[in-house]
Structure formats: C-alpha cells, structure tokens
Amino acid sequence: MPAATLSRDEVIERILAAFRRYGYEGSSLSRLSEATGLGRSSLYHYFPNGKEDMGSAAMAAVGTWFTQNVLCTLDGRDAPALRLQRFASKLTEYYANGFTPCLMDVFTIGEAGSLFQQHLGGRMRALMSLLAAVAEEAGVDKVEAAIRAENAVVSIQGSLIVSRAIGNNGPFLRMIENLPGNLVSVQTN
C-alpha cells in the first residue's frame, strides 16, 4: 500500500510495530520513515514533536485497543474466574502467544523511560487495581488481592521477557494458564 494512502491510524500501527521491534531508542527517524513509507517531513506533519509524539500516539493506540479488547473482559456479572480466563485469552491474542513484546516493556528503557514513566506507571497501577478488584470479588482479602494483582502483572511482563529471551513462548503460555487461579484461588491455612 503506498504511503500516501495510509490513514493516521495505519501510520501509528506501523510506528508501533517499529517500536516493538527496535525499542524506542532503536527506532530512528530513518527506521520510522522506512516502516511507514513516509518521508521525515511527512512524519513531522503527522507528529510535530517528532518521535516523542509518535511514542505518545503509539501508547494511546495501544491503550485504546487494550481497554476495548482486553480490560473489558474484567467487567461484568460472570464469575471472577471466568472473566479472568477471558482476560488471559485476550492477553494471549494481544501478545501473539507470547511472541510480541509489550510496548510498556520497551518504553521503560533509556530515554523513553524518562519520557513516559508517569504514564506507564499509571497504566500499570490501573491494571493492578482492576485485577485486585476481581480477586476481591472472588473472596480474596483486599491486601492479598492487591499483592496477587501486582504479582500477576510482574508475571505477565516477566514471562514475555523470558519467552523472548529464550525464543520459546512456554513461560508465557504457562503463566497464562495459571493466571486466573493465581489471582482468585482462596487458600486455606
């Protein structure tokens, strides 16, 4: 598809793919131009503040998609375990079975970390809060639910990194399989 016919959303999608592949710092304007098929001046037309605007646009696109397709699975009247299974299934889809890196991961390193840390921290806290609320609905104590939610986010991110590092998505898939139970199982002493 010629670059001139790309919508802004398609440009952002291609920029997002470049950020996921090369990281923020590794996504030079040359690489971003190549990924989108747009010249530098056209990129600056879409994104006047350059790469920082591109990063913000990529995060906004991911945030919108993630909210509409993944986080929405945590709402509803179904049993918490069922909602968490749907959540885990959507995570599997979003991360392509553990082979696609999380934008939050690649945006916490180097220059991007200082530019986007506050925004990313807010997203992580919001996700942990949603997961903790579902665990509480399942009867898990409030403090324990918060700990489990934090551990779940650590497991998601960690399993993505480990899977990528070893070239095997087994760690991610095992984490996905265990995620609902780890969040909502009520343990007796």
mmCIF file of C-alpha atoms in Angstrom:
data_model
loop_
_atom_site.group_PDB
_atom_site.id
_atom_site.type_symbol
_atom_site.label_atom_id
_atom_site.label_comp_id
_atom_site.label_asym_id
_atom_site.label_seq_id
_atom_site.Cartn_x
_atom_site.Cartn_y
_atom_site.Cartn_z
ATOM 1 C CA MET A 1 0.000 0.000 0.000
ATOM 2 C CA PRO A 2 1.519 3.363 -0.969
ATOM 3 C CA ALA A 3 2.308 5.578 1.999
ATOM 4 C CA ALA A 4 0.241 8.451 0.605
ATOM 5 C CA THR A 5 -2.938 6.424 1.081
ATOM 6 C CA LEU A 6 -2.254 5.482 4.696
ATOM 7 C CA SER A 7 -4.581 6.836 7.341
ATOM 8 C CA ARG A 8 -3.127 8.291 10.525
ATOM 9 C CA ASP A 9 -4.194 5.109 12.349
ATOM 10 C CA GLU A 10 -2.300 2.969 9.826
ATOM 11 C CA VAL A 11 0.782 5.169 10.245
ATOM 12 C CA ILE A 12 0.550 4.754 14.033
ATOM 13 C CA GLU A 13 0.146 0.984 13.632
ATOM 14 C CA ARG A 14 3.367 0.830 11.600
ATOM 15 C CA ILE A 15 5.180 3.071 14.075
ATOM 16 C CA LEU A 16 4.016 0.824 16.899
ATOM 17 C CA ALA A 17 5.415 -2.216 15.088
ATOM 18 C CA ALA A 18 8.770 -0.448 14.716
ATOM 19 C CA PHE A 19 8.859 0.491 18.410
ATOM 20 C CA ARG A 20 8.078 -3.094 19.367
ATOM 21 C CA ARG A 21 10.788 -4.413 17.069
ATOM 22 C CA TYR A 22 13.584 -1.899 17.729
ATOM 23 C CA GLY A 23 12.615 -0.246 21.019
ATOM 24 C CA TYR A 24 12.203 3.488 21.406
ATOM 25 C CA GLU A 25 15.847 4.473 21.036
ATOM 26 C CA GLY A 26 16.481 1.956 18.272
ATOM 27 C CA SER A 27 13.595 3.368 16.249
ATOM 28 C CA SER A 28 15.472 6.115 14.484
ATOM 29 C CA LEU A 29 13.613 8.536 12.256
ATOM 30 C CA SER A 30 15.092 6.619 9.325
ATOM 31 C CA ARG A 31 13.611 3.355 10.589
ATOM 32 C CA LEU A 32 10.280 5.010 11.341
ATOM 33 C CA SER A 33 10.263 6.566 7.891
ATOM 34 C CA GLU A 34 11.027 3.189 6.328
ATOM 35 C CA ALA A 35 8.347 1.466 8.439
ATOM 36 C CA THR A 36 5.667 3.943 7.416
ATOM 37 C CA GLY A 37 6.819 4.697 3.882
ATOM 38 C CA LEU A 38 6.676 8.383 4.768
ATOM 39 C CA GLY A 39 9.473 10.888 4.462
ATOM 40 C CA ARG A 40 10.703 12.724 7.537
ATOM 41 C CA SER A 41 8.758 15.875 6.656
ATOM 42 C CA SER A 42 5.553 13.843 6.366
ATOM 43 C CA LEU A 43 6.243 12.216 9.726
ATOM 44 C CA TYR A 44 6.683 15.662 11.272
ATOM 45 C CA HIS A 45 3.427 16.722 9.621
ATOM 46 C CA TYR A 46 1.613 13.930 11.487
ATOM 47 C CA PHE A 47 3.758 14.293 14.615
ATOM 48 C CA PRO A 48 5.095 17.870 15.043
ATOM 49 C CA ASN A 49 7.182 16.986 18.112
ATOM 50 C CA GLY A 50 8.824 14.076 16.350
ATOM 51 C CA LYS A 51 9.492 10.751 17.959
ATOM 52 C CA GLU A 52 8.031 11.747 21.332
ATOM 53 C CA ASP A 53 4.679 12.447 19.653
ATOM 54 C CA MET A 54 4.979 9.148 17.802
ATOM 55 C CA GLY A 55 5.587 7.343 21.093
ATOM 56 C CA SER A 56 2.605 9.058 22.693
ATOM 57 C CA ALA A 57 0.403 8.180 19.718
ATOM 58 C CA ALA A 58 1.545 4.548 19.839
ATOM 59 C CA MET A 59 0.810 4.353 23.569
ATOM 60 C CA ALA A 60 -2.610 5.948 23.085
ATOM 61 C CA ALA A 61 -3.463 3.452 20.326
ATOM 62 C CA VAL A 62 -2.368 0.519 22.470
ATOM 63 C CA GLY A 63 -4.278 1.920 25.446
ATOM 64 C CA THR A 64 -7.472 2.260 23.446
ATOM 65 C CA TRP A 65 -7.216 -1.213 21.917
ATOM 66 C CA PHE A 66 -6.232 -2.804 25.232
ATOM 67 C CA THR A 67 -9.143 -1.152 27.045
ATOM 68 C CA GLN A 68 -11.701 -2.083 24.384
ATOM 69 C CA ASN A 69 -10.489 -5.647 23.830
ATOM 70 C CA VAL A 70 -8.696 -6.867 26.952
ATOM 71 C CA LEU A 71 -9.637 -4.866 30.034
ATOM 72 C CA CYS A 72 -13.326 -5.000 29.152
ATOM 73 C CA THR A 73 -13.223 -8.750 29.856
ATOM 74 C CA LEU A 74 -12.751 -7.977 33.562
ATOM 75 C CA ASP A 75 -16.126 -6.215 33.770
ATOM 76 C CA GLY A 76 -19.435 -7.937 34.039
ATOM 77 C CA ARG A 77 -21.534 -10.212 36.143
ATOM 78 C CA ASP A 78 -19.884 -13.504 35.254
ATOM 79 C CA ALA A 79 -17.867 -15.371 37.856
ATOM 80 C CA PRO A 80 -14.469 -13.761 38.511
ATOM 81 C CA ALA A 81 -12.600 -16.889 37.378
ATOM 82 C CA LEU A 82 -14.463 -16.875 34.056
ATOM 83 C CA ARG A 83 -13.719 -13.188 33.490
ATOM 84 C CA LEU A 84 -10.054 -13.827 34.265
ATOM 85 C CA GLN A 85 -9.983 -16.717 31.793
ATOM 86 C CA ARG A 86 -11.310 -14.377 29.095
ATOM 87 C CA PHE A 87 -8.747 -11.778 30.154
ATOM 88 C CA ALA A 88 -5.958 -14.367 29.865
ATOM 89 C CA SER A 89 -7.244 -15.438 26.455
ATOM 90 C CA LYS A 90 -7.225 -11.851 25.204
ATOM 91 C CA LEU A 91 -3.699 -11.358 26.579
ATOM 92 C CA THR A 92 -2.636 -14.402 24.593
ATOM 93 C CA GLU A 93 -4.158 -12.872 21.472
ATOM 94 C CA TYR A 94 -2.674 -9.432 22.123
ATOM 95 C CA TYR A 95 0.832 -10.738 22.722
ATOM 96 C CA ALA A 96 0.639 -13.239 19.831
ATOM 97 C CA ASN A 97 1.075 -16.225 22.174
ATOM 98 C CA GLY A 98 3.981 -14.507 23.907
ATOM 99 C CA PHE A 99 5.988 -13.624 20.813
ATOM 100 C CA THR A 100 5.116 -9.906 20.643
ATOM 101 C CA PRO A 101 6.790 -7.629 23.184
ATOM 102 C CA CYS A 102 4.776 -5.296 25.337
ATOM 103 C CA LEU A 103 5.132 -1.625 24.474
ATOM 104 C CA MET A 104 5.345 -0.912 28.200
ATOM 105 C CA ASP A 105 8.431 -3.103 28.326
ATOM 106 C CA VAL A 106 10.282 -1.362 25.520
ATOM 107 C CA PHE A 107 9.207 2.091 26.717
ATOM 108 C CA THR A 108 10.700 1.722 30.201
ATOM 109 C CA ILE A 109 14.301 1.710 28.969
ATOM 110 C CA GLY A 110 16.550 4.696 28.286
ATOM 111 C CA GLU A 111 15.137 7.996 27.101
ATOM 112 C CA ALA A 112 11.624 6.571 26.747
ATOM 113 C CA GLY A 113 11.621 5.646 30.426
ATOM 114 C CA SER A 114 12.037 9.238 31.484
ATOM 115 C CA LEU A 115 9.547 10.494 28.891
ATOM 116 C CA PHE A 116 6.766 8.010 29.557
ATOM 117 C CA GLN A 117 7.330 6.667 33.091
ATOM 118 C CA GLN A 118 4.491 8.585 34.710
ATOM 119 C CA HIS A 119 2.028 7.500 32.038
ATOM 120 C CA LEU A 120 3.177 3.877 32.095
ATOM 121 C CA GLY A 121 3.107 3.787 35.888
ATOM 122 C CA GLY A 122 -0.487 4.983 35.830
ATOM 123 C CA ARG A 123 -1.447 2.245 33.388
ATOM 124 C CA MET A 124 0.254 -0.432 35.466
ATOM 125 C CA ARG A 125 -1.461 0.774 38.653
ATOM 126 C CA ALA A 126 -4.839 0.837 36.871
ATOM 127 C CA LEU A 127 -4.375 -2.732 35.609
ATOM 128 C CA MET A 128 -3.349 -3.933 39.068
ATOM 129 C CA SER A 129 -6.383 -2.217 40.572
ATOM 130 C CA LEU A 130 -8.754 -3.930 38.114
ATOM 131 C CA LEU A 131 -7.192 -7.336 38.734
ATOM 132 C CA ALA A 132 -7.297 -6.822 42.516
ATOM 133 C CA ALA A 133 -10.990 -5.899 42.345
ATOM 134 C CA VAL A 134 -11.785 -9.144 40.515
ATOM 135 C CA ALA A 135 -9.788 -11.137 43.079
ATOM 136 C CA GLU A 136 -11.676 -9.423 45.900
ATOM 137 C CA GLU A 137 -14.988 -10.337 44.232
ATOM 138 C CA ALA A 138 -13.807 -13.948 44.367
ATOM 139 C CA GLY A 139 -13.353 -13.687 48.129
ATOM 140 C CA VAL A 140 -9.654 -12.884 48.362
ATOM 141 C CA ASP A 141 -8.746 -10.500 51.188
ATOM 142 C CA LYS A 142 -8.174 -6.906 49.996
ATOM 143 C CA VAL A 143 -4.471 -6.790 50.917
ATOM 144 C CA GLU A 144 -3.826 -10.240 49.466
ATOM 145 C CA ALA A 145 -5.771 -9.314 46.313
ATOM 146 C CA ALA A 146 -3.513 -6.284 45.774
ATOM 147 C CA ILE A 147 -0.406 -8.442 46.213
ATOM 148 C CA ARG A 148 -1.721 -11.070 43.807
ATOM 149 C CA ALA A 149 -2.600 -8.414 41.235
ATOM 150 C CA GLU A 150 0.888 -6.961 41.420
ATOM 151 C CA ASN A 151 2.379 -10.447 41.130
ATOM 152 C CA ALA A 152 0.149 -11.110 38.117
ATOM 153 C CA VAL A 153 1.424 -8.026 36.287
ATOM 154 C CA VAL A 154 5.005 -8.955 37.167
ATOM 155 C CA SER A 155 4.347 -12.468 35.834
ATOM 156 C CA ILE A 156 2.830 -11.171 32.602
ATOM 157 C CA GLN A 157 5.708 -8.828 31.880
ATOM 158 C CA GLY A 158 8.387 -11.208 33.111
ATOM 159 C CA SER A 159 7.084 -14.144 31.113
ATOM 160 C CA LEU A 160 7.075 -12.028 27.962
ATOM 161 C CA ILE A 161 10.707 -11.060 28.512
ATOM 162 C CA VAL A 162 11.821 -14.596 29.347
ATOM 163 C CA SER A 163 9.915 -16.055 26.391
ATOM 164 C CA ARG A 164 11.527 -13.562 24.039
ATOM 165 C CA ALA A 165 14.993 -14.112 25.504
ATOM 166 C CA ILE A 166 14.913 -17.885 25.148
ATOM 167 C CA GLY A 167 12.953 -17.920 21.879
ATOM 168 C CA ASN A 168 10.275 -20.134 23.387
ATOM 169 C CA ASN A 169 6.808 -18.992 24.418
ATOM 170 C CA GLY A 170 6.392 -21.770 27.001
ATOM 171 C CA PRO A 171 6.927 -19.466 30.012
ATOM 172 C CA PHE A 172 4.268 -17.053 28.738
ATOM 173 C CA LEU A 173 1.759 -19.809 27.979
ATOM 174 C CA ARG A 174 2.260 -21.409 31.421
ATOM 175 C CA MET A 175 1.763 -18.024 33.066
ATOM 176 C CA ILE A 176 -1.452 -17.517 31.064
ATOM 177 C CA GLU A 177 -2.736 -20.952 32.091
ATOM 178 C CA ASN A 178 -2.084 -20.262 35.786
ATOM 179 C CA LEU A 179 -3.110 -16.597 35.864
ATOM 180 C CA PRO A 180 -6.805 -16.974 36.784
ATOM 181 C CA GLY A 181 -6.124 -19.478 39.574
ATOM 182 C CA ASN A 182 -3.234 -17.455 40.964
ATOM 183 C CA LEU A 183 -5.497 -14.436 41.280
ATOM 184 C CA VAL A 184 -8.681 -15.921 42.676
ATOM 185 C CA SER A 185 -7.970 -19.209 44.416
ATOM 186 C CA VAL A 186 -8.830 -18.892 48.085
ATOM 187 C CA GLN A 187 -6.115 -20.540 50.094
ATOM 188 C CA THR A 188 -6.867 -22.129 53.450
ATOM 189 C CA ASN A 189 -4.327 -22.373 56.230
#
